[in-house]
Amino acid sequence: MKNKIEKLSFILGMTAAFGECVACEAKYLAFSPPMRKVQADALREDMASITGGMGLKLYFEENQDLDEDIVWWVIYKFDSQLDSYLSARSSGLNPWKNMDEFHSILSYGMVYGDGAEQVVPKLRVPSNPMTVVSDILEI
């Protein structure tokens, strides 16, 4: 499968899909797919165009705390969402190494908004969709 998929288009498509979830407030915030810095540089203008068109903001995460050349964008709608992410990052956590610590920030298995306190969120079957993403992007 990975030989048939053009990586940069895949990254932009996933960004548009995640952006839609954030724009419609189904997700608190989202990450773009992980990528190499050279890919990020090539996509910077298109990433801004996609998310800006949805009324969203981007924060570029260079990950200087990683030994690997892995970067991504944080896609968010409200500044408080980015503040939550940056607070977790300032405590020394990195999603590349500690993804479980970011589940609530990414709204995994969570519900928020009017009436959210009446809902008991639960994933019926936990999964790891990032395996496919990593395989396609060869990261």
Coordinates of N, CA, C and O in Angstrom, one line a residue:
M1 N 0.8 -1.2 0.0 CA 0.0 0.0 0.0 C 0.9 1.3 0.0 O 0.6 2.2 -0.7
K2 N 1.9 1.3 0.8 CA 2.7 2.5 0.9 C 3.4 2.9 -0.4 O 3.6 4.1 -0.6
N3 N 3.6 2.0 -1.3 CA 4.2 2.3 -2.6 C 3.2 3.0 -3.5 O 3.7 3.6 -4.5
K4 N 1.9 2.9 -3.3 CA 0.9 3.5 -4.1 C 0.4 4.9 -3.6 O -0.3 5.6 -4.3
I5 N 0.8 5.3 -2.5 CA 0.3 6.5 -1.9 C 1.4 7.6 -1.8 O 2.5 7.3 -1.3
E6 N 1.2 8.7 -2.4 CA 2.1 9.8 -2.4 C 2.1 10.5 -1.0 O 1.0 10.9 -0.5
K7 N 3.2 10.5 -0.3 CA 3.2 10.9 1.1 C 2.8 12.3 1.4 O 2.0 12.5 2.4
L8 N 3.2 13.3 0.6 CA 2.8 14.6 0.9 C 1.3 14.9 0.8 O 0.7 15.5 1.6
S9 N 0.7 14.3 -0.2 CA -0.7 14.4 -0.4 C -1.5 13.7 0.7 O -2.5 14.1 1.2
F10 N -0.9 12.5 1.2 CA -1.5 11.8 2.3 C -1.5 12.7 3.6 O -2.5 12.8 4.3
I11 N -0.4 13.4 3.8 CA -0.3 14.2 5.0 C -1.3 15.4 4.9 O -2.0 15.7 5.9
L12 N -1.4 16.0 3.7 CA -2.4 17.1 3.6 C -3.9 16.6 3.7 O -4.7 17.2 4.3
G13 N -4.1 15.4 3.2 CA -5.5 14.8 3.3 C -5.8 14.5 4.8 O -7.0 14.8 5.2
M14 N -4.9 14.0 5.5 CA -5.1 13.7 6.9 C -5.3 15.0 7.7 O -6.1 15.1 8.6
T15 N -4.5 16.0 7.3 CA -4.7 17.3 8.0 C -6.0 17.9 7.8 O -6.7 18.4 8.7
A16 N -6.6 17.8 6.5 CA -7.9 18.3 6.3 C -8.9 17.5 7.1 O -9.9 18.1 7.6
A17 N -8.8 16.2 7.2 CA -9.8 15.4 7.9 C -9.7 15.7 9.4 O -10.7 15.9 10.1
F18 N -8.5 15.8 10.0 CA -8.4 16.2 11.4 C -8.8 17.6 11.6 O -9.5 17.9 12.6
G19 N -8.5 18.5 10.7 CA -9.0 19.9 10.8 C -10.5 20.0 10.9 O -11.0 20.8 11.6
E20 N -11.2 19.2 10.1 CA -12.6 19.2 10.1 C -13.1 18.8 11.5 O -14.1 19.4 12.0
C21 N -12.5 17.8 12.1 CA -12.9 17.4 13.4 C -12.7 18.5 14.5 O -13.6 18.7 15.3
V22 N -11.6 19.2 14.3 CA -11.3 20.3 15.3 C -12.2 21.5 15.0 O -12.8 22.1 15.9
A23 N -12.4 21.8 13.7 CA -13.3 23.0 13.4 C -14.7 22.8 13.9 O -15.4 23.7 14.3
C24 N -15.2 21.5 13.8 CA -16.6 21.2 14.2 C -16.6 20.9 15.7 O -17.7 20.5 16.2
E25 N -15.5 21.0 16.4 CA -15.4 20.8 17.8 C -15.7 19.4 18.3 O -16.1 19.1 19.4
A26 N -15.4 18.4 17.4 CA -15.5 17.0 17.8 C -14.2 16.5 18.4 O -14.2 15.6 19.1
K27 N -13.2 17.2 18.1 CA -11.9 17.0 18.8 C -11.4 18.3 19.4 O -11.6 19.4 18.8
Y28 N -10.8 18.2 20.5 CA -10.2 19.4 21.3 C -9.1 20.0 20.4 O -9.1 21.2 20.2
L29 N -8.2 19.2 20.0 CA -7.1 19.6 19.1 C -6.6 18.3 18.4 O -7.0 17.2 18.8
A30 N -5.8 18.5 17.4 CA -5.3 17.3 16.6 C -3.9 17.6 16.2 O -3.4 18.7 16.2
F31 N -3.2 16.5 15.9 CA -1.8 16.6 15.3 C -1.9 16.3 13.8 O -2.7 15.4 13.4
S32 N -1.1 17.0 13.1 CA -0.9 16.5 11.7 C -0.2 15.2 11.8 O 0.4 14.8 12.9
P33 N -0.1 14.4 10.7 CA 0.7 13.2 10.8 C 2.2 13.6 11.0 O 2.6 14.7 10.7
P34 N 2.9 12.7 11.7 CA 4.4 13.0 11.9 C 5.1 13.0 10.5 O 4.7 12.3 9.6
M35 N 6.1 13.8 10.4 CA 6.9 13.9 9.2 C 8.3 14.3 9.4 O 8.6 14.7 10.6
R36 N 9.1 14.3 8.4 CA 10.5 14.8 8.5 C 10.4 16.3 8.3 O 9.5 16.8 7.6
K37 N 11.4 17.0 8.7 CA 11.5 18.5 8.6 C 11.4 18.9 7.2 O 10.7 19.9 6.8
V38 N 12.1 18.2 6.3 CA 12.1 18.6 4.9 C 10.7 18.5 4.3 O 10.3 19.3 3.5
Q39 N 9.9 17.5 4.7 CA 8.5 17.4 4.3 C 7.7 18.5 4.8 O 6.9 19.1 4.1
A40 N 7.9 18.9 6.1 CA 7.2 20.0 6.7 C 7.4 21.3 6.0 O 6.5 22.1 5.7
D41 N 8.7 21.5 5.6 CA 9.0 22.7 4.9 C 8.3 22.8 3.5 O 7.8 23.8 3.1
A42 N 8.2 21.7 2.9 CA 7.5 21.6 1.6 C 6.0 21.8 1.7 O 5.4 22.3 0.8
L43 N 5.4 21.5 2.9 CA 4.0 21.5 3.0 C 3.5 22.8 3.8 O 2.3 23.0 3.9
R44 N 4.4 23.6 4.3 CA 4.1 24.7 5.2 C 2.9 25.5 4.6 O 1.9 25.8 5.3
E45 N 3.0 26.0 3.4 CA 2.0 26.9 2.8 C 0.7 26.2 2.7 O -0.4 26.8 3.0
D46 N 0.7 25.0 2.2 CA -0.5 24.2 2.0 C -1.2 23.9 3.4 O -2.4 23.9 3.5
M47 N -0.4 23.6 4.4 CA -1.0 23.3 5.7 C -1.7 24.6 6.2 O -2.8 24.5 6.8
A48 N -1.0 25.7 6.1 CA -1.6 27.0 6.5 C -2.9 27.3 5.8 O -3.9 27.8 6.3
S49 N -2.9 27.0 4.5 CA -4.1 27.2 3.6 C -5.3 26.4 4.1 O -6.4 26.8 4.2
I50 N -5.0 25.1 4.3 CA -6.1 24.1 4.7 C -6.7 24.5 6.0 O -7.9 24.7 6.1
T51 N -5.8 24.7 7.0 CA -6.3 25.0 8.3 C -6.9 26.4 8.4 O -7.9 26.6 9.1
G52 N -6.2 27.3 7.8 CA -6.7 28.7 7.8 C -8.1 28.8 7.2 O -9.0 29.6 7.7
G53 N -8.3 28.1 6.2 CA -9.6 28.1 5.5 C -10.7 27.5 6.4 O -11.9 27.8 6.2
M54 N -10.4 26.7 7.4 CA -11.3 26.2 8.4 C -11.4 27.0 9.6 O -12.1 26.7 10.6
G55 N -10.7 28.1 9.7 CA -10.7 29.0 10.8 C -9.9 28.4 12.0 O -10.1 28.8 13.1
L56 N -8.9 27.6 11.6 CA -8.1 27.0 12.7 C -6.7 27.6 12.7 O -6.3 28.4 11.8
K57 N -6.0 27.3 13.7 CA -4.6 27.8 13.9 C -3.6 26.6 13.9 O -4.0 25.4 14.2
L58 N -2.4 26.9 13.6 CA -1.3 25.8 13.6 C -0.2 26.2 14.6 O 0.2 27.4 14.7
Y59 N 0.4 25.2 15.2 CA 1.6 25.4 16.0 C 2.6 24.4 15.5 O 2.3 23.2 15.5
F60 N 3.7 24.8 15.1 CA 4.7 23.9 14.6 C 5.6 23.3 15.7 O 6.2 24.1 16.5
E61 N 5.6 22.0 15.8 CA 6.4 21.3 16.8 C 7.7 20.7 16.2 O 7.6 19.8 15.5
E62 N 8.8 21.4 16.6 CA 10.1 20.9 16.0 C 10.7 19.7 16.7 O 11.5 19.0 16.2
N63 N 10.2 19.5 18.0 CA 10.7 18.3 18.7 C 12.2 18.3 18.9 O 12.8 17.3 18.6
Q64 N 12.7 19.3 19.4 CA 14.2 19.3 19.7 C 14.6 18.4 20.8 O 15.7 18.1 21.0
D65 N 13.6 17.8 21.5 CA 13.8 16.9 22.6 C 13.9 15.4 22.0 O 14.1 14.5 22.8
L66 N 13.7 15.2 20.7 CA 13.8 13.9 20.1 C 15.2 13.8 19.4 O 15.7 14.7 18.9
D67 N 15.7 12.6 19.4 CA 16.9 12.3 18.7 C 16.6 12.1 17.2 O 17.5 12.2 16.4
E68 N 15.4 11.9 16.9 CA 15.0 11.7 15.5 C 14.5 13.0 14.8 O 14.1 13.9 15.5
D69 N 14.5 13.1 13.5 CA 14.0 14.2 12.8 C 12.5 14.0 12.5 O 12.1 13.6 11.4
I70 N 11.7 14.2 13.6 CA 10.3 14.0 13.5 C 9.6 15.3 14.0 O 9.9 15.8 15.0
V71 N 8.8 15.8 13.1 CA 8.1 17.1 13.4 C 6.6 16.9 13.1 O 6.2 15.9 12.4
W72 N 5.7 17.8 13.6 CA 4.3 17.8 13.3 C 3.7 19.2 13.6 O 4.4 20.0 14.3
W73 N 2.5 19.4 13.2 CA 1.8 20.6 13.5 C 0.7 20.2 14.5 O 0.1 19.1 14.4
V74 N 0.4 21.1 15.5 CA -0.7 21.0 16.4 C -1.8 21.8 15.7 O -1.6 23.0 15.4
I75 N -2.9 21.2 15.5 CA -4.1 21.9 14.9 C -5.1 22.2 16.0 O -5.5 21.3 16.7
Y76 N -5.4 23.5 16.1 CA -6.3 23.9 17.2 C -7.2 25.1 16.8 O -6.9 25.8 15.8
K77 N -8.3 25.2 17.6 CA -9.2 26.3 17.3 C -9.2 27.4 18.3 O -9.3 28.6 18.0
F78 N -9.0 27.1 19.6 CA -8.9 28.0 20.7 C -7.6 28.0 21.3 O -7.0 27.0 21.5
D79 N -7.1 29.2 21.7 CA -5.8 29.3 22.3 C -5.7 28.5 23.6 O -4.6 27.9 23.9
S80 N -6.8 28.3 24.3 CA -6.7 27.5 25.5 C -6.4 26.0 25.2 O -5.7 25.3 26.0
Q81 N -6.7 25.6 24.0 CA -6.3 24.2 23.6 C -4.8 24.1 23.4 O -4.2 23.1 23.9
L82 N -4.2 25.0 22.8 CA -2.8 25.0 22.6 C -2.1 25.2 24.0 O -1.1 24.5 24.2
D83 N -2.7 26.0 24.9 CA -2.1 26.1 26.2 C -2.0 24.8 26.9 O -1.0 24.5 27.6
S84 N -3.1 24.0 26.8 CA -3.1 22.7 27.5 C -2.0 21.8 26.9 O -1.3 21.1 27.7
Y85 N -1.8 21.8 25.6 CA -0.8 21.0 25.0 C 0.6 21.5 25.4 O 1.4 20.7 25.8
L86 N 0.8 22.8 25.4 CA 2.1 23.3 25.7 C 2.4 23.1 27.2 O 3.6 22.8 27.6
S87 N 1.4 23.1 28.0 CA 1.6 22.7 29.5 C 2.1 21.3 29.6 O 3.1 21.0 30.4
A88 N 1.5 20.4 28.9 CA 2.0 19.0 29.0 C 3.4 18.9 28.4 O 4.2 18.1 29.0
R89 N 3.7 19.6 27.3 CA 5.0 19.5 26.8 C 6.0 20.1 27.7 O 7.1 19.6 27.8
S90 N 5.7 21.2 28.4 CA 6.6 21.8 29.3 C 7.0 20.9 30.5 O 8.0 21.1 31.2
S91 N 6.1 19.9 30.8 CA 6.4 19.0 31.9 C 7.3 17.9 31.5 O 7.6 17.0 32.3
G92 N 7.8 17.9 30.2 CA 8.7 16.9 29.7 C 8.1 15.8 28.9 O 8.8 15.0 28.4
L93 N 6.8 15.8 28.7 CA 6.1 14.8 27.9 C 6.2 15.1 26.4 O 6.2 16.3 26.0
N94 N 6.4 14.1 25.6 CA 6.4 14.2 24.2 C 5.4 13.2 23.6 O 5.6 12.0 23.9
P95 N 4.5 13.6 22.8 CA 3.5 12.6 22.2 C 4.2 11.4 21.5 O 3.7 10.3 21.4
W96 N 5.4 11.7 20.9 CA 6.1 10.6 20.1 C 6.5 9.5 21.1 O 6.5 8.4 20.7
K97 N 6.7 9.8 22.3 CA 7.2 8.8 23.3 C 6.1 8.5 24.3 O 6.1 7.4 24.9
N98 N 5.2 9.4 24.6 CA 4.2 9.3 25.7 C 2.8 9.6 25.2 O 2.0 10.3 25.8
M99 N 2.4 9.0 24.1 CA 1.1 9.3 23.5 C -0.1 9.1 24.5 O -1.0 9.9 24.5
D100 N 0.0 8.1 25.3 CA -1.1 7.9 26.3 C -1.4 9.1 27.1 O -2.5 9.4 27.5
E101 N -0.4 9.9 27.5 CA -0.5 11.1 28.3 C -1.3 12.2 27.6 O -1.7 13.2 28.2
F102 N -1.5 12.1 26.3 CA -2.1 13.1 25.5 C -3.5 12.8 25.1 O -4.2 13.5 24.4
H103 N -4.0 11.6 25.5 CA -5.4 11.2 25.0 C -6.4 12.2 25.4 O -7.3 12.5 24.6
S104 N -6.4 12.7 26.6 CA -7.5 13.7 26.9 C -7.4 15.0 26.2 O -8.4 15.6 25.7
I105 N -6.2 15.4 25.9 CA -5.9 16.7 25.1 C -6.4 16.4 23.7 O -6.9 17.4 23.1
L106 N -6.3 15.2 23.2 CA -6.7 14.9 21.8 C -8.1 14.4 21.7 O -8.6 14.1 20.7
S107 N -8.8 14.4 22.9 CA -10.2 14.0 23.0 C -10.5 12.5 22.7 O -11.6 12.2 22.3
Y108 N -9.5 11.7 22.8 CA -9.7 10.3 22.6 C -10.6 9.7 23.7 O -10.2 9.8 24.9
G109 N -11.7 9.2 23.4 CA -12.6 8.6 24.3 C -13.3 9.7 25.3 O -13.7 9.3 26.3
M110 N -13.2 10.9 24.8 CA -13.7 12.0 25.7 C -15.0 12.7 25.1 O -15.2 12.6 23.9
V111 N -15.7 13.3 25.9 CA -16.9 14.1 25.5 C -16.8 15.4 26.1 O -16.5 15.5 27.3
Y112 N -17.1 16.5 25.4 CA -17.1 17.8 26.0 C -18.2 18.6 25.4 O -18.7 18.3 24.3
G113 N -18.6 19.7 26.0 CA -19.6 20.6 25.5 C -20.8 20.5 26.4 O -20.8 19.9 27.5
D114 N -21.9 21.1 26.0 CA -23.1 21.1 26.8 C -23.6 19.7 27.1 O -23.8 18.9 26.2
G115 N -23.8 19.4 28.3 CA -24.3 18.1 28.7 C -23.3 17.0 28.8 O -23.6 15.8 29.1
A116 N -22.0 17.4 28.6 CA -21.0 16.3 28.6 C -20.9 15.6 29.9 O -20.5 14.4 30.0
E117 N -21.2 16.3 31.0 CA -21.1 15.6 32.4 C -22.0 14.4 32.5 O -21.9 13.6 33.4
Q118 N -23.0 14.3 31.6 CA -24.0 13.2 31.7 C -23.6 12.0 30.8 O -24.2 11.0 30.9
V119 N -22.5 12.2 30.1 CA -22.1 11.1 29.2 C -20.9 10.4 29.8 O -20.0 11.0 30.4
V120 N -20.9 9.1 29.7 CA -19.7 8.3 30.2 C -19.0 7.8 28.9 O -19.5 6.8 28.3
P121 N -17.9 8.4 28.5 CA -17.2 8.0 27.3 C -16.5 6.7 27.5 O -15.9 6.5 28.6
K122 N -16.4 5.9 26.5 CA -15.7 4.7 26.6 C -15.4 4.2 25.2 O -16.3 4.1 24.4
L123 N -14.2 3.8 24.9 CA -13.9 3.2 23.6 C -14.3 1.8 23.7 O -14.0 1.1 24.6
R124 N -15.1 1.3 22.7 CA -15.5 -0.1 22.7 C -14.4 -1.0 22.4 O -14.2 -2.1 23.0
V125 N -13.5 -0.7 21.5 CA -12.4 -1.5 21.1 C -11.2 -0.6 20.9 O -11.2 0.1 19.8
P126 N -10.3 -0.5 21.8 CA -9.1 0.4 21.6 C -8.3 -0.1 20.3 O -8.2 -1.3 20.0
S127 N -7.7 0.9 19.6 CA -7.0 0.5 18.4 C -5.8 1.5 18.3 O -5.7 2.5 19.0
N128 N -4.9 1.2 17.4 CA -3.8 2.1 17.2 C -3.7 2.4 15.7 O -2.9 1.8 14.9
P129 N -4.5 3.4 15.2 CA -4.5 3.7 13.8 C -3.1 4.3 13.3 O -2.9 4.3 12.1
M130 N -2.3 4.8 14.2 CA -1.0 5.4 13.8 C -0.1 4.3 13.2 O 0.9 4.7 12.5
T131 N -0.3 3.1 13.4 CA 0.5 2.0 12.8 C 0.5 2.2 11.3 O 1.5 2.1 10.6
V132 N -0.7 2.3 10.7 CA -0.9 2.4 9.3 C -0.2 3.7 8.8 O 0.5 3.8 7.8
V133 N -0.4 4.8 9.5 CA 0.2 6.1 9.2 C 1.7 6.0 9.1 O 2.3 6.4 8.2
S134 N 2.3 5.4 10.2 CA 3.7 5.3 10.2 C 4.2 4.4 9.1 O 5.3 4.7 8.5
D135 N 3.5 3.4 8.8 CA 3.9 2.5 7.7 C 4.0 3.3 6.3 O 4.9 3.2 5.6
I136 N 2.9 4.0 6.1 CA 2.8 4.8 4.8 C 3.9 5.8 4.8 O 4.6 6.0 3.7
L137 N 4.1 6.5 5.9 CA 5.1 7.6 5.9 C 6.5 7.1 6.1 O 7.5 7.8 6.1
E138 N 6.7 5.8 6.4 CA 8.0 5.1 6.6 C 8.7 5.8 7.8 O 9.9 6.1 7.7
I139 N 8.0 6.1 8.8 CA 8.5 6.7 10.0 C 8.5 5.7 11.2 O 7.7 5.0 11.4

